[in-house]
XYZ file of N, CA and C in Angstrom:
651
model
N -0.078 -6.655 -67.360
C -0.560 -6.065 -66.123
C -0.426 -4.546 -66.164
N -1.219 -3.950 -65.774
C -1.548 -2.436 -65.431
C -0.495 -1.731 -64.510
N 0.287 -0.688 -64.299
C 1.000 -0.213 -63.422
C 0.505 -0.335 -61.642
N -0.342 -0.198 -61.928
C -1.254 -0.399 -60.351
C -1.372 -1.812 -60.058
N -1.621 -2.855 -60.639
C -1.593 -4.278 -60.643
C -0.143 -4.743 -59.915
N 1.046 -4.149 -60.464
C 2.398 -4.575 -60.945
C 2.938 -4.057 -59.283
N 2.532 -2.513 -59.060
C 2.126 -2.151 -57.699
C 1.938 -2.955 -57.126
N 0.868 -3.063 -57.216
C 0.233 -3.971 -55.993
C 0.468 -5.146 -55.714
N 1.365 -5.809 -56.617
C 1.645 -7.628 -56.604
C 3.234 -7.164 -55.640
N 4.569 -5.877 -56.328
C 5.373 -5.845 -55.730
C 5.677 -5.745 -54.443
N 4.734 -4.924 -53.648
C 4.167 -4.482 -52.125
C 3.330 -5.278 -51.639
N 2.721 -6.677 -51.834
C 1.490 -7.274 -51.473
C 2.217 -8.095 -50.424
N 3.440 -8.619 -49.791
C 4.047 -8.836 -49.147
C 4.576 -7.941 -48.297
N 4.418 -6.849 -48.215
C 4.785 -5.620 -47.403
C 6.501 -5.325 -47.126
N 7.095 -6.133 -47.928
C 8.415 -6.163 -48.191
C 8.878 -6.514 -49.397
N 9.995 -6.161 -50.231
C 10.521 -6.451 -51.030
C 12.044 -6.778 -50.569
N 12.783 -7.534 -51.722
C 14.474 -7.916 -50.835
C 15.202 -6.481 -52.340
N 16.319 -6.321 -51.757
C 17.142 -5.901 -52.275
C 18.375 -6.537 -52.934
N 19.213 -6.860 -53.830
C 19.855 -8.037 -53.673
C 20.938 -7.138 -54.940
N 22.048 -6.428 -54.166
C 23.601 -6.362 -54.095
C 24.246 -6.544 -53.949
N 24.711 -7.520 -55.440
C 26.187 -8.002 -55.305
C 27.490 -7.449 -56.085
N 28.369 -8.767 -55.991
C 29.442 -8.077 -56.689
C 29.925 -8.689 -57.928
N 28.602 -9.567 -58.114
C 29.217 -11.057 -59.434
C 27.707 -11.270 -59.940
N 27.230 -11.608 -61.022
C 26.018 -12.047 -61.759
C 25.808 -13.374 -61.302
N 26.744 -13.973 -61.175
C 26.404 -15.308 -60.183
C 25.951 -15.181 -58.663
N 26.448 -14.453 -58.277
C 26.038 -14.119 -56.643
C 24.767 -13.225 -56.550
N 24.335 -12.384 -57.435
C 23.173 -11.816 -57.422
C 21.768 -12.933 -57.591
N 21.965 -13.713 -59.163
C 21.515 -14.797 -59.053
C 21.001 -15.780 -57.936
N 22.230 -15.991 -57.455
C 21.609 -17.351 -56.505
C 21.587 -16.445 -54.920
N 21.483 -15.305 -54.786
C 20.582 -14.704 -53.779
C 19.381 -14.705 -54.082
N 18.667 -13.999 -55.341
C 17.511 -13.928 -55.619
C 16.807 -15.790 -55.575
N 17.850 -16.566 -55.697
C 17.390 -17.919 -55.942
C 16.821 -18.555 -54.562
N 17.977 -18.263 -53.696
C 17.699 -18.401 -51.965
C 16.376 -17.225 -51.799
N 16.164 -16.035 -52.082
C 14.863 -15.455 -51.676
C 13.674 -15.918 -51.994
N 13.742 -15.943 -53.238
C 12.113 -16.776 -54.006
C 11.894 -17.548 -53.637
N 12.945 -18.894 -53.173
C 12.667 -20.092 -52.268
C 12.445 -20.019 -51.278
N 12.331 -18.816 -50.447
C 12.411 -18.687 -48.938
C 10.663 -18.145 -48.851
N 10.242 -17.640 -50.083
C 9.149 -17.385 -50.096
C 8.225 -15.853 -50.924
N 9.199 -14.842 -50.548
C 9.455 -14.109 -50.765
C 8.996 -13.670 -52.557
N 8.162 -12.794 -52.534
C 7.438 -12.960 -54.332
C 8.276 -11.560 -54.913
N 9.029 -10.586 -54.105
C 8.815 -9.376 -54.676
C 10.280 -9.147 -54.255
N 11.387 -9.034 -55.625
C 13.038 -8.626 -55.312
C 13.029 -7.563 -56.115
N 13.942 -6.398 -56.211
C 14.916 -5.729 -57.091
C 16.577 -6.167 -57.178
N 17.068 -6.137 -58.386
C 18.551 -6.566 -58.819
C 18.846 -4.961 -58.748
N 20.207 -4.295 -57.893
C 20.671 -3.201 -58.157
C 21.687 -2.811 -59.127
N 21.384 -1.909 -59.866
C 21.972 -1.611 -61.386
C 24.165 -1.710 -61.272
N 23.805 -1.372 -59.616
C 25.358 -1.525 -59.338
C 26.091 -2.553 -59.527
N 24.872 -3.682 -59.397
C 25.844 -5.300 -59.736
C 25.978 -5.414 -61.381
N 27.600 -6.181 -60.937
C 27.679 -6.162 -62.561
C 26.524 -7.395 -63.431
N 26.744 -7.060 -64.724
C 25.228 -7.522 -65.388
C 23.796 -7.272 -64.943
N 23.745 -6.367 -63.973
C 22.636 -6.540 -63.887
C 21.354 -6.774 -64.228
N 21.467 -6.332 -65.645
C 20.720 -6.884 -66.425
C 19.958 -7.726 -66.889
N 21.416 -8.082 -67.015
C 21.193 -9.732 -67.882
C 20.913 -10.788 -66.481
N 21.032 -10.318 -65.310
C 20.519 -10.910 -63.998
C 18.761 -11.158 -64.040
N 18.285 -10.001 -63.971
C 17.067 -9.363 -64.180
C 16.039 -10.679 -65.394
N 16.856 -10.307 -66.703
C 15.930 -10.757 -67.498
C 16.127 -12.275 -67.067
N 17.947 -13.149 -66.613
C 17.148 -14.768 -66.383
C 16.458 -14.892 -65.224
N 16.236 -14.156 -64.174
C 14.829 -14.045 -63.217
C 13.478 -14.205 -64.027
N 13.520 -13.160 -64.686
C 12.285 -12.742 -65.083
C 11.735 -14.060 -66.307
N 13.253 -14.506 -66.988
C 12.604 -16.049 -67.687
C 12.516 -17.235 -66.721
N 13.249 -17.111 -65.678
C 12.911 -18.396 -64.999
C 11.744 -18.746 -63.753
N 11.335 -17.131 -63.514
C 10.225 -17.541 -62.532
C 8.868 -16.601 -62.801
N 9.085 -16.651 -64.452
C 7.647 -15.738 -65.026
C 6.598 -14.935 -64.474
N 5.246 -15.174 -64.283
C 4.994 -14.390 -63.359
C 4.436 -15.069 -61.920
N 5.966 -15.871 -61.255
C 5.055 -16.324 -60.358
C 5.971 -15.161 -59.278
N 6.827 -14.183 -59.657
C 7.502 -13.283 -58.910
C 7.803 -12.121 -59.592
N 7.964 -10.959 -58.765
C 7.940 -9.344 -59.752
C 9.279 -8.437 -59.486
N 10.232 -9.061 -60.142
C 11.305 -8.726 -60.365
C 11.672 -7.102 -61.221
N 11.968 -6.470 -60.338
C 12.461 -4.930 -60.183
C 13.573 -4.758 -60.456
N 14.286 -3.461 -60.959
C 15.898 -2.881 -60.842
C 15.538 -1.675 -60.079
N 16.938 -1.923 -59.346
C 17.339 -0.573 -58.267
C 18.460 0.730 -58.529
N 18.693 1.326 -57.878
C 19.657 2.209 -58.265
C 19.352 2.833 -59.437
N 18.170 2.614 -60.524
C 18.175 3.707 -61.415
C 18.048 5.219 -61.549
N 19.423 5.441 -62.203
C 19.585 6.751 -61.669
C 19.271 8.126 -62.908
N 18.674 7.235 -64.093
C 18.349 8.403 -65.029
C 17.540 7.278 -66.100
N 16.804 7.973 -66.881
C 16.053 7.734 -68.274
C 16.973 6.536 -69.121
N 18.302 6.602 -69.259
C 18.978 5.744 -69.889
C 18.669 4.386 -69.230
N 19.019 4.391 -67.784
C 18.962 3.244 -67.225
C 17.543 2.415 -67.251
N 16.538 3.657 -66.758
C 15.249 2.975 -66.728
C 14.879 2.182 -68.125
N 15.585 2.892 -69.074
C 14.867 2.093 -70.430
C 15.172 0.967 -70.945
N 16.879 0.843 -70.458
C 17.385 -0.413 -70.470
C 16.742 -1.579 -69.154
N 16.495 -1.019 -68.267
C 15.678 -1.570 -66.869
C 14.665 -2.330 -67.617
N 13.765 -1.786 -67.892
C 12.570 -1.778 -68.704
C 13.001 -3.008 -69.637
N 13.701 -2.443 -70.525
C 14.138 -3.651 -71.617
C 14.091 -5.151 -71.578
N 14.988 -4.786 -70.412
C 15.694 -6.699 -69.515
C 14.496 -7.300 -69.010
N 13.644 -6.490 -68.609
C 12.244 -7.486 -67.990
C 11.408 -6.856 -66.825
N 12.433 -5.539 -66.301
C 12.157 -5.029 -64.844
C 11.053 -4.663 -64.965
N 10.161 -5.310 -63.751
C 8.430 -4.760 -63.799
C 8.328 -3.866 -62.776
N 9.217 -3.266 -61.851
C 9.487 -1.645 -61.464
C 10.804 -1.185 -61.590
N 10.969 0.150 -61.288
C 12.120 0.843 -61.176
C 11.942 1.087 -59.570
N 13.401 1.189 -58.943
C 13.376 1.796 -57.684
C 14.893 2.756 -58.133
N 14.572 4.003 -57.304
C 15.862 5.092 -57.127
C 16.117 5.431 -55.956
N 17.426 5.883 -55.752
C 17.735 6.139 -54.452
C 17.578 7.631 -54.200
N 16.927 8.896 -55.367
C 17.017 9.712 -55.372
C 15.754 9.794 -56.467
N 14.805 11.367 -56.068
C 13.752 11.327 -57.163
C 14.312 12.630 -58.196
N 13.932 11.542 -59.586
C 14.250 11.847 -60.991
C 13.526 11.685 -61.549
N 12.605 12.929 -62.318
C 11.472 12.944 -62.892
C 11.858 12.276 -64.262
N 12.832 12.451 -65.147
C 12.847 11.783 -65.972
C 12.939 9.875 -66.035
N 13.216 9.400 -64.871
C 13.470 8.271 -64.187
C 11.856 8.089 -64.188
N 10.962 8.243 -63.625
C 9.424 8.128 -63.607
C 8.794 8.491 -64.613
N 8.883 9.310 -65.199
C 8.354 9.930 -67.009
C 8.822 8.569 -67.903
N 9.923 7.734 -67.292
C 10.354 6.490 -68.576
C 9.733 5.244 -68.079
N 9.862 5.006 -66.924
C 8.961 4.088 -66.605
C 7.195 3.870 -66.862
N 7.072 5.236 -66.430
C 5.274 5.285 -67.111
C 5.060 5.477 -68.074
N 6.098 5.504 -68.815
C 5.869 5.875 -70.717
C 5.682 4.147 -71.069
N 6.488 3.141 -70.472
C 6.034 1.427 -70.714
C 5.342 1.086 -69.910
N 4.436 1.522 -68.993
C 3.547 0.874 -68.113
C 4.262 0.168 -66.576
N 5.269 0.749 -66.533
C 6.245 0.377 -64.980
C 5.932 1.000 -63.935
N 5.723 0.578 -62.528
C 5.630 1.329 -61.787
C 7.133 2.285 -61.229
N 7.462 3.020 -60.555
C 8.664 3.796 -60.075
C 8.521 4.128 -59.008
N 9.453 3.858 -57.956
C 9.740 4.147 -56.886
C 10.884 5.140 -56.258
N 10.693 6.440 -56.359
C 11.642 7.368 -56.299
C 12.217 7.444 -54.856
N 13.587 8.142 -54.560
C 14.026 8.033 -53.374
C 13.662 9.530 -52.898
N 13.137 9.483 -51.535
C 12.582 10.800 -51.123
C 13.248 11.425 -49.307
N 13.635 12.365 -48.961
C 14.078 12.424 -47.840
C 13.205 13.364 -47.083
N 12.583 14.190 -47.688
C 11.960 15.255 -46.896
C 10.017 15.295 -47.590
N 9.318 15.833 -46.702
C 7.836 16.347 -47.142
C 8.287 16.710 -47.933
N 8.461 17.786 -48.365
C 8.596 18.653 -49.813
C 8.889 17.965 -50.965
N 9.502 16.549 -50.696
C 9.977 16.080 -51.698
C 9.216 14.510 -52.299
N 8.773 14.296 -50.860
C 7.474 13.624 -50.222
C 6.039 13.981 -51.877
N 6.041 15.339 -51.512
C 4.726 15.877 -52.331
C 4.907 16.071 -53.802
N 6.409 16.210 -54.336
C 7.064 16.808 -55.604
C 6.596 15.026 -56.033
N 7.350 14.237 -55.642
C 7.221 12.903 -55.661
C 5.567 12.687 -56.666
N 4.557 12.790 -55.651
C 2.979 12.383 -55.939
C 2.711 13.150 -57.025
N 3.168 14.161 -57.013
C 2.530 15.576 -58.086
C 3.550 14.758 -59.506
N 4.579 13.995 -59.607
C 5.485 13.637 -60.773
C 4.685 12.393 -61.208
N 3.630 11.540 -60.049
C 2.879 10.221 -60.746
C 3.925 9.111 -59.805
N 4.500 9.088 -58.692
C 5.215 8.486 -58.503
C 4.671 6.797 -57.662
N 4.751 5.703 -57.976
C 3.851 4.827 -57.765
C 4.046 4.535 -55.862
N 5.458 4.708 -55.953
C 5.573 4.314 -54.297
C 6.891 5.666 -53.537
N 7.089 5.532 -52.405
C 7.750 6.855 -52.398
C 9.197 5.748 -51.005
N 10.579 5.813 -51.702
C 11.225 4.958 -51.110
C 12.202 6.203 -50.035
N 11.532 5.677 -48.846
C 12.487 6.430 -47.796
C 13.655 5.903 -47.554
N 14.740 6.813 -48.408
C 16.379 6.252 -48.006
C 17.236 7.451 -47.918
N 18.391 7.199 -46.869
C 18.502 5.858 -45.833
C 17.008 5.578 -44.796
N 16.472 5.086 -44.882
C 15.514 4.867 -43.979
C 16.128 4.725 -42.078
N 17.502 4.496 -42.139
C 18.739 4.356 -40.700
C 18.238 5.858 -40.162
N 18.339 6.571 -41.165
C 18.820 8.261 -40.466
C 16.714 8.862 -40.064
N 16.487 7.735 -39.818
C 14.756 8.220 -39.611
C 14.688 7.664 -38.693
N 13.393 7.126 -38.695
C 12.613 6.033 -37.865
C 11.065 6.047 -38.113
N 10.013 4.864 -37.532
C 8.850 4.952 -37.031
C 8.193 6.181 -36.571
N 9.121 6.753 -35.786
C 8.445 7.949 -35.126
C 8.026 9.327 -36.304
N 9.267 9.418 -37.071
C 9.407 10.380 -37.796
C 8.422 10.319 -39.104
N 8.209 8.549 -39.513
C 7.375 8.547 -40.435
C 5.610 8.524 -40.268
N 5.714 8.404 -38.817
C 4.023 8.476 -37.913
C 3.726 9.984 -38.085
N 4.843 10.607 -37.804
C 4.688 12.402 -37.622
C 4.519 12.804 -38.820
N 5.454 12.262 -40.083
C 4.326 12.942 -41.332
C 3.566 12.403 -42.370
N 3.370 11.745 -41.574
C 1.921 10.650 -42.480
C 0.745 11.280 -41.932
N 0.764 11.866 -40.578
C -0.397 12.388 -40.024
C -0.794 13.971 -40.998
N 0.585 14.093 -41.685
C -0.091 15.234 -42.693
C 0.000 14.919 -43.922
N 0.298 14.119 -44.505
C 0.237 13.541 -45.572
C 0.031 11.727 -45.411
N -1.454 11.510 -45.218
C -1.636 10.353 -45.312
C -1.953 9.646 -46.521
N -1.700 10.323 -47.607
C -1.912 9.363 -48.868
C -0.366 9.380 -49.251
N 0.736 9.335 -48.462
C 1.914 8.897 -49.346
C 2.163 7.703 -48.803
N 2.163 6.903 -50.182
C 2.873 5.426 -49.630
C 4.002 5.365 -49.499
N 5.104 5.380 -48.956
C 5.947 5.138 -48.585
C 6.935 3.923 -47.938
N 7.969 3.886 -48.790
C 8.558 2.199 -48.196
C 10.277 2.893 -47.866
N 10.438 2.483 -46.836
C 11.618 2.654 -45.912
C 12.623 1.940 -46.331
N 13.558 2.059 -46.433
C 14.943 1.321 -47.108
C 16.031 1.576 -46.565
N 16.789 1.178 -46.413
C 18.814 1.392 -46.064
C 18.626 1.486 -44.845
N 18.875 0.474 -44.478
C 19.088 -0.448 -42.894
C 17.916 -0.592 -41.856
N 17.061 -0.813 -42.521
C 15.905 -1.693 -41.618
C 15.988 -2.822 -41.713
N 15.904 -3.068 -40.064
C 16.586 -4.679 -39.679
C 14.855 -5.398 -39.574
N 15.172 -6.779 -39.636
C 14.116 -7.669 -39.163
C 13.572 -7.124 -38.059
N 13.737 -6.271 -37.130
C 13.052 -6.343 -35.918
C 12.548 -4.792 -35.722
N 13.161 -4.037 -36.743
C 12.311 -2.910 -36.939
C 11.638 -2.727 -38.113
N 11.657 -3.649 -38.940
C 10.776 -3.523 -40.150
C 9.039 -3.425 -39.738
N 8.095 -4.170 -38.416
C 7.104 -4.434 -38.366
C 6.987 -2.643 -37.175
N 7.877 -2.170 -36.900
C 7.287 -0.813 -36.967
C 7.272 -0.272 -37.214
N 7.712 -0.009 -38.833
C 7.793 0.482 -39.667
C 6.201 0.505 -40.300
N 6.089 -0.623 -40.509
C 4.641 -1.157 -40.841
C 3.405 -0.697 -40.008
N 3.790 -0.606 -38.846
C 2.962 -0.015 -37.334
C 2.771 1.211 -38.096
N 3.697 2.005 -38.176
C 3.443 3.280 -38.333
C 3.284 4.007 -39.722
N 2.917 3.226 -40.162
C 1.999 3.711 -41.728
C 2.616 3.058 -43.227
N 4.200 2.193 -43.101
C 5.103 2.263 -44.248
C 3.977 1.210 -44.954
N 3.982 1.459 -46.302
C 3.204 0.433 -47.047
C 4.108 -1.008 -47.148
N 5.392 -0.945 -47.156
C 6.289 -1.954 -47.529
C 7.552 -1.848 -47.055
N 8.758 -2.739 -46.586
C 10.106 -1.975 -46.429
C 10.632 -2.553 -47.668
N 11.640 -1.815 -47.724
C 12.938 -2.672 -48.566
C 13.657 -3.196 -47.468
N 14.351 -4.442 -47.821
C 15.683 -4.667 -46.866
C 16.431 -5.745 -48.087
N 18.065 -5.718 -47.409
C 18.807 -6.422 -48.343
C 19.439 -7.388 -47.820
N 20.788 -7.181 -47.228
C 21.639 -7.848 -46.191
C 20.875 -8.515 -44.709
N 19.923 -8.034 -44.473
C 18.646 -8.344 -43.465
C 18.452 -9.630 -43.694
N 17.984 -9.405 -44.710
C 17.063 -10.906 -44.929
C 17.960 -12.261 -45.350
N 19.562 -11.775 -45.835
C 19.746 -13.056 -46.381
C 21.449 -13.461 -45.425
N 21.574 -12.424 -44.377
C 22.741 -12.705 -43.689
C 22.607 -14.406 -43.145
N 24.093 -15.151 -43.230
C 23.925 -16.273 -43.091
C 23.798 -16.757 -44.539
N 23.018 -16.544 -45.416
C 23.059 -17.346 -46.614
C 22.786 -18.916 -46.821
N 22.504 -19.148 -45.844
C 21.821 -20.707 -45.458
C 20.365 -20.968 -45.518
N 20.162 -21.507 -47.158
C 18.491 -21.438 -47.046
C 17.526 -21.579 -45.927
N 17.655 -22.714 -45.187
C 16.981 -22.939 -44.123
C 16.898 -22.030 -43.400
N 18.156 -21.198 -43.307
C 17.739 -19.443 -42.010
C 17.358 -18.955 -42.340
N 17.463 -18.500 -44.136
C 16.443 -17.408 -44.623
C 15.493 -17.499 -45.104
N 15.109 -18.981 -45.278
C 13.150 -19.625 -45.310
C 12.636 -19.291 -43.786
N 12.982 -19.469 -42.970
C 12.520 -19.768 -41.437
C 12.395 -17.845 -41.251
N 13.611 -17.224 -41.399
C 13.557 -15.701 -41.258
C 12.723 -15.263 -42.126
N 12.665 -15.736 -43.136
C 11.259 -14.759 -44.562
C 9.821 -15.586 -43.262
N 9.480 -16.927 -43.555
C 8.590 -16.743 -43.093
C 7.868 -16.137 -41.939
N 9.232 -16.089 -40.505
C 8.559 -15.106 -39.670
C 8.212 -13.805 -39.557
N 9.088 -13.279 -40.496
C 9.038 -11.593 -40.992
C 7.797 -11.533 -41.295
N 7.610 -12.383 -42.752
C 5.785 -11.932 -42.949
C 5.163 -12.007 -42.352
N 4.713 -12.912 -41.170
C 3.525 -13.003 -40.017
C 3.671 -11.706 -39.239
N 4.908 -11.504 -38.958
C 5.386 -10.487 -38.562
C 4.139 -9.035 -38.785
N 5.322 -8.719 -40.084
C 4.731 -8.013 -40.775
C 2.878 -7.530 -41.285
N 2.603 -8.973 -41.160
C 1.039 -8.704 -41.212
C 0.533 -8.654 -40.128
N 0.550 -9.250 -39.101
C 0.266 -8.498 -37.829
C 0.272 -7.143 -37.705
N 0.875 -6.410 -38.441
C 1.371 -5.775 -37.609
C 0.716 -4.020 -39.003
N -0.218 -4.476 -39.334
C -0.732 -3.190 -40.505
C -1.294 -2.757 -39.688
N -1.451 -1.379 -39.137
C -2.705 -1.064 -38.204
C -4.176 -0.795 -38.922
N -4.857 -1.754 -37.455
C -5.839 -1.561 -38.009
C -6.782 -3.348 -38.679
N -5.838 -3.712 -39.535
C -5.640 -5.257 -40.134
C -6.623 -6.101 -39.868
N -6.332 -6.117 -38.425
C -6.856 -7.402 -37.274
C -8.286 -6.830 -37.133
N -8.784 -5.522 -37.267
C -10.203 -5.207 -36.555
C -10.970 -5.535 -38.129
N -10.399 -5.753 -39.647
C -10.834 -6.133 -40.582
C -11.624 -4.825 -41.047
N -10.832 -3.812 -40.582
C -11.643 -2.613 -40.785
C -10.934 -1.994 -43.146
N -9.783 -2.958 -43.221
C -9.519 -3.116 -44.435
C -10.210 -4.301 -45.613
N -10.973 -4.752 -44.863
C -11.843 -6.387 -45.818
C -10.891 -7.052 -45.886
């Protein structure tokens, strides 16, 4: 698949999960409870231990019927090992041109962490596939309506503490996708977080502006 493909399959749910733990077993059978809940599009964060080796038995056990990402990459070393294990994006919590220069050198998309316009634009001008607003807490809807109206070609996905019930105005107001982590899988009881994934997405698609008038095909 093409970087834009890989794009577009990770965000085609308008959410991705985040999934930080503190054990290769517990990262595991979160991602195991998400994919079952419905959910096509996770990142493993580089902080959990193995992450890695998390990553690649995802990536052998649910091939491409899901597009398994690493998070937290925080330099060229990581991305390449990212890359290695199976990761079909990078996400950062901070933008690192060499972090995006390694990913598009194997055909990965990268998702850099961005806090301000200025960094917003440094971002697009580096090739950056998606632009991850974190903490996404210390913002809001409002703030990301106000500069999308001057920069409406940044895609942008909101991260670090968007709850279920502000994720779809997030979406209202221009985000291509959120991240969320602890959101989606509090409780840990498949049945709550099948029933919670599936209402999020209806949610969520409702809720693209614009969507409903089919003014997107």
């Amino acid at each position: 698949m093409y970087r834009w493909e890989i794009t577009r399959a990770a965000l085609e749910q308008r959410v991705f999960a985040i999934v930080r733990a503190d054990s290769y077993e517990k990262a595991t059978a979160t991602a195991d409870i998400l994919l079952g809940a419905g959910l096509t599009s996770l990142e493993i964060s580089l902080t959990t231990p193995y992450a890695l080796d998390a990553i690649s038995t995802l990536r052998r056990e649910t091939g491409d019927d899901s597009v398994i990402g690493a998070g937290t990459v925080l330099d060229s070393a990581s991305a390449r090992l990212a890359v290695d294990a199976g990761a079909r994006f990078l996400v950062s919590p901070s933008l690192d041109e060499e972090v995006i220069r390694t990913g598009h050198r194997y055909g990965v998309p990268v998702f850099p962490g961005i806090t301000t316009p200025t960094e917003m634009v440094r971002a697009l001008e580096l090739g950056a596939d998606g632009l991850k607003l974190f903490p996404a807490s210390q913002y809001g809807p409002g703030w990301l309506r106000d500069v999308r109206a001057a920069l409406p070609q940044a895609p942008v996905l909101p991260t670090g503490g968007v709850t279920v019930e502000a994720a779809p105005e997030w979406i209202a107001a221009g985000a291509v996708a959120c991240g969320m982590g602890s959101a989606l899988t509090e409780g840990e009881d498949r049945e709550t977080v099948a029933k919670r994934v599936t209402d999020l997405l209806q949610r969520l698609e409702d809720a693209v502006p614009g969507e409903s008038k089919g003014s997107h095909g």
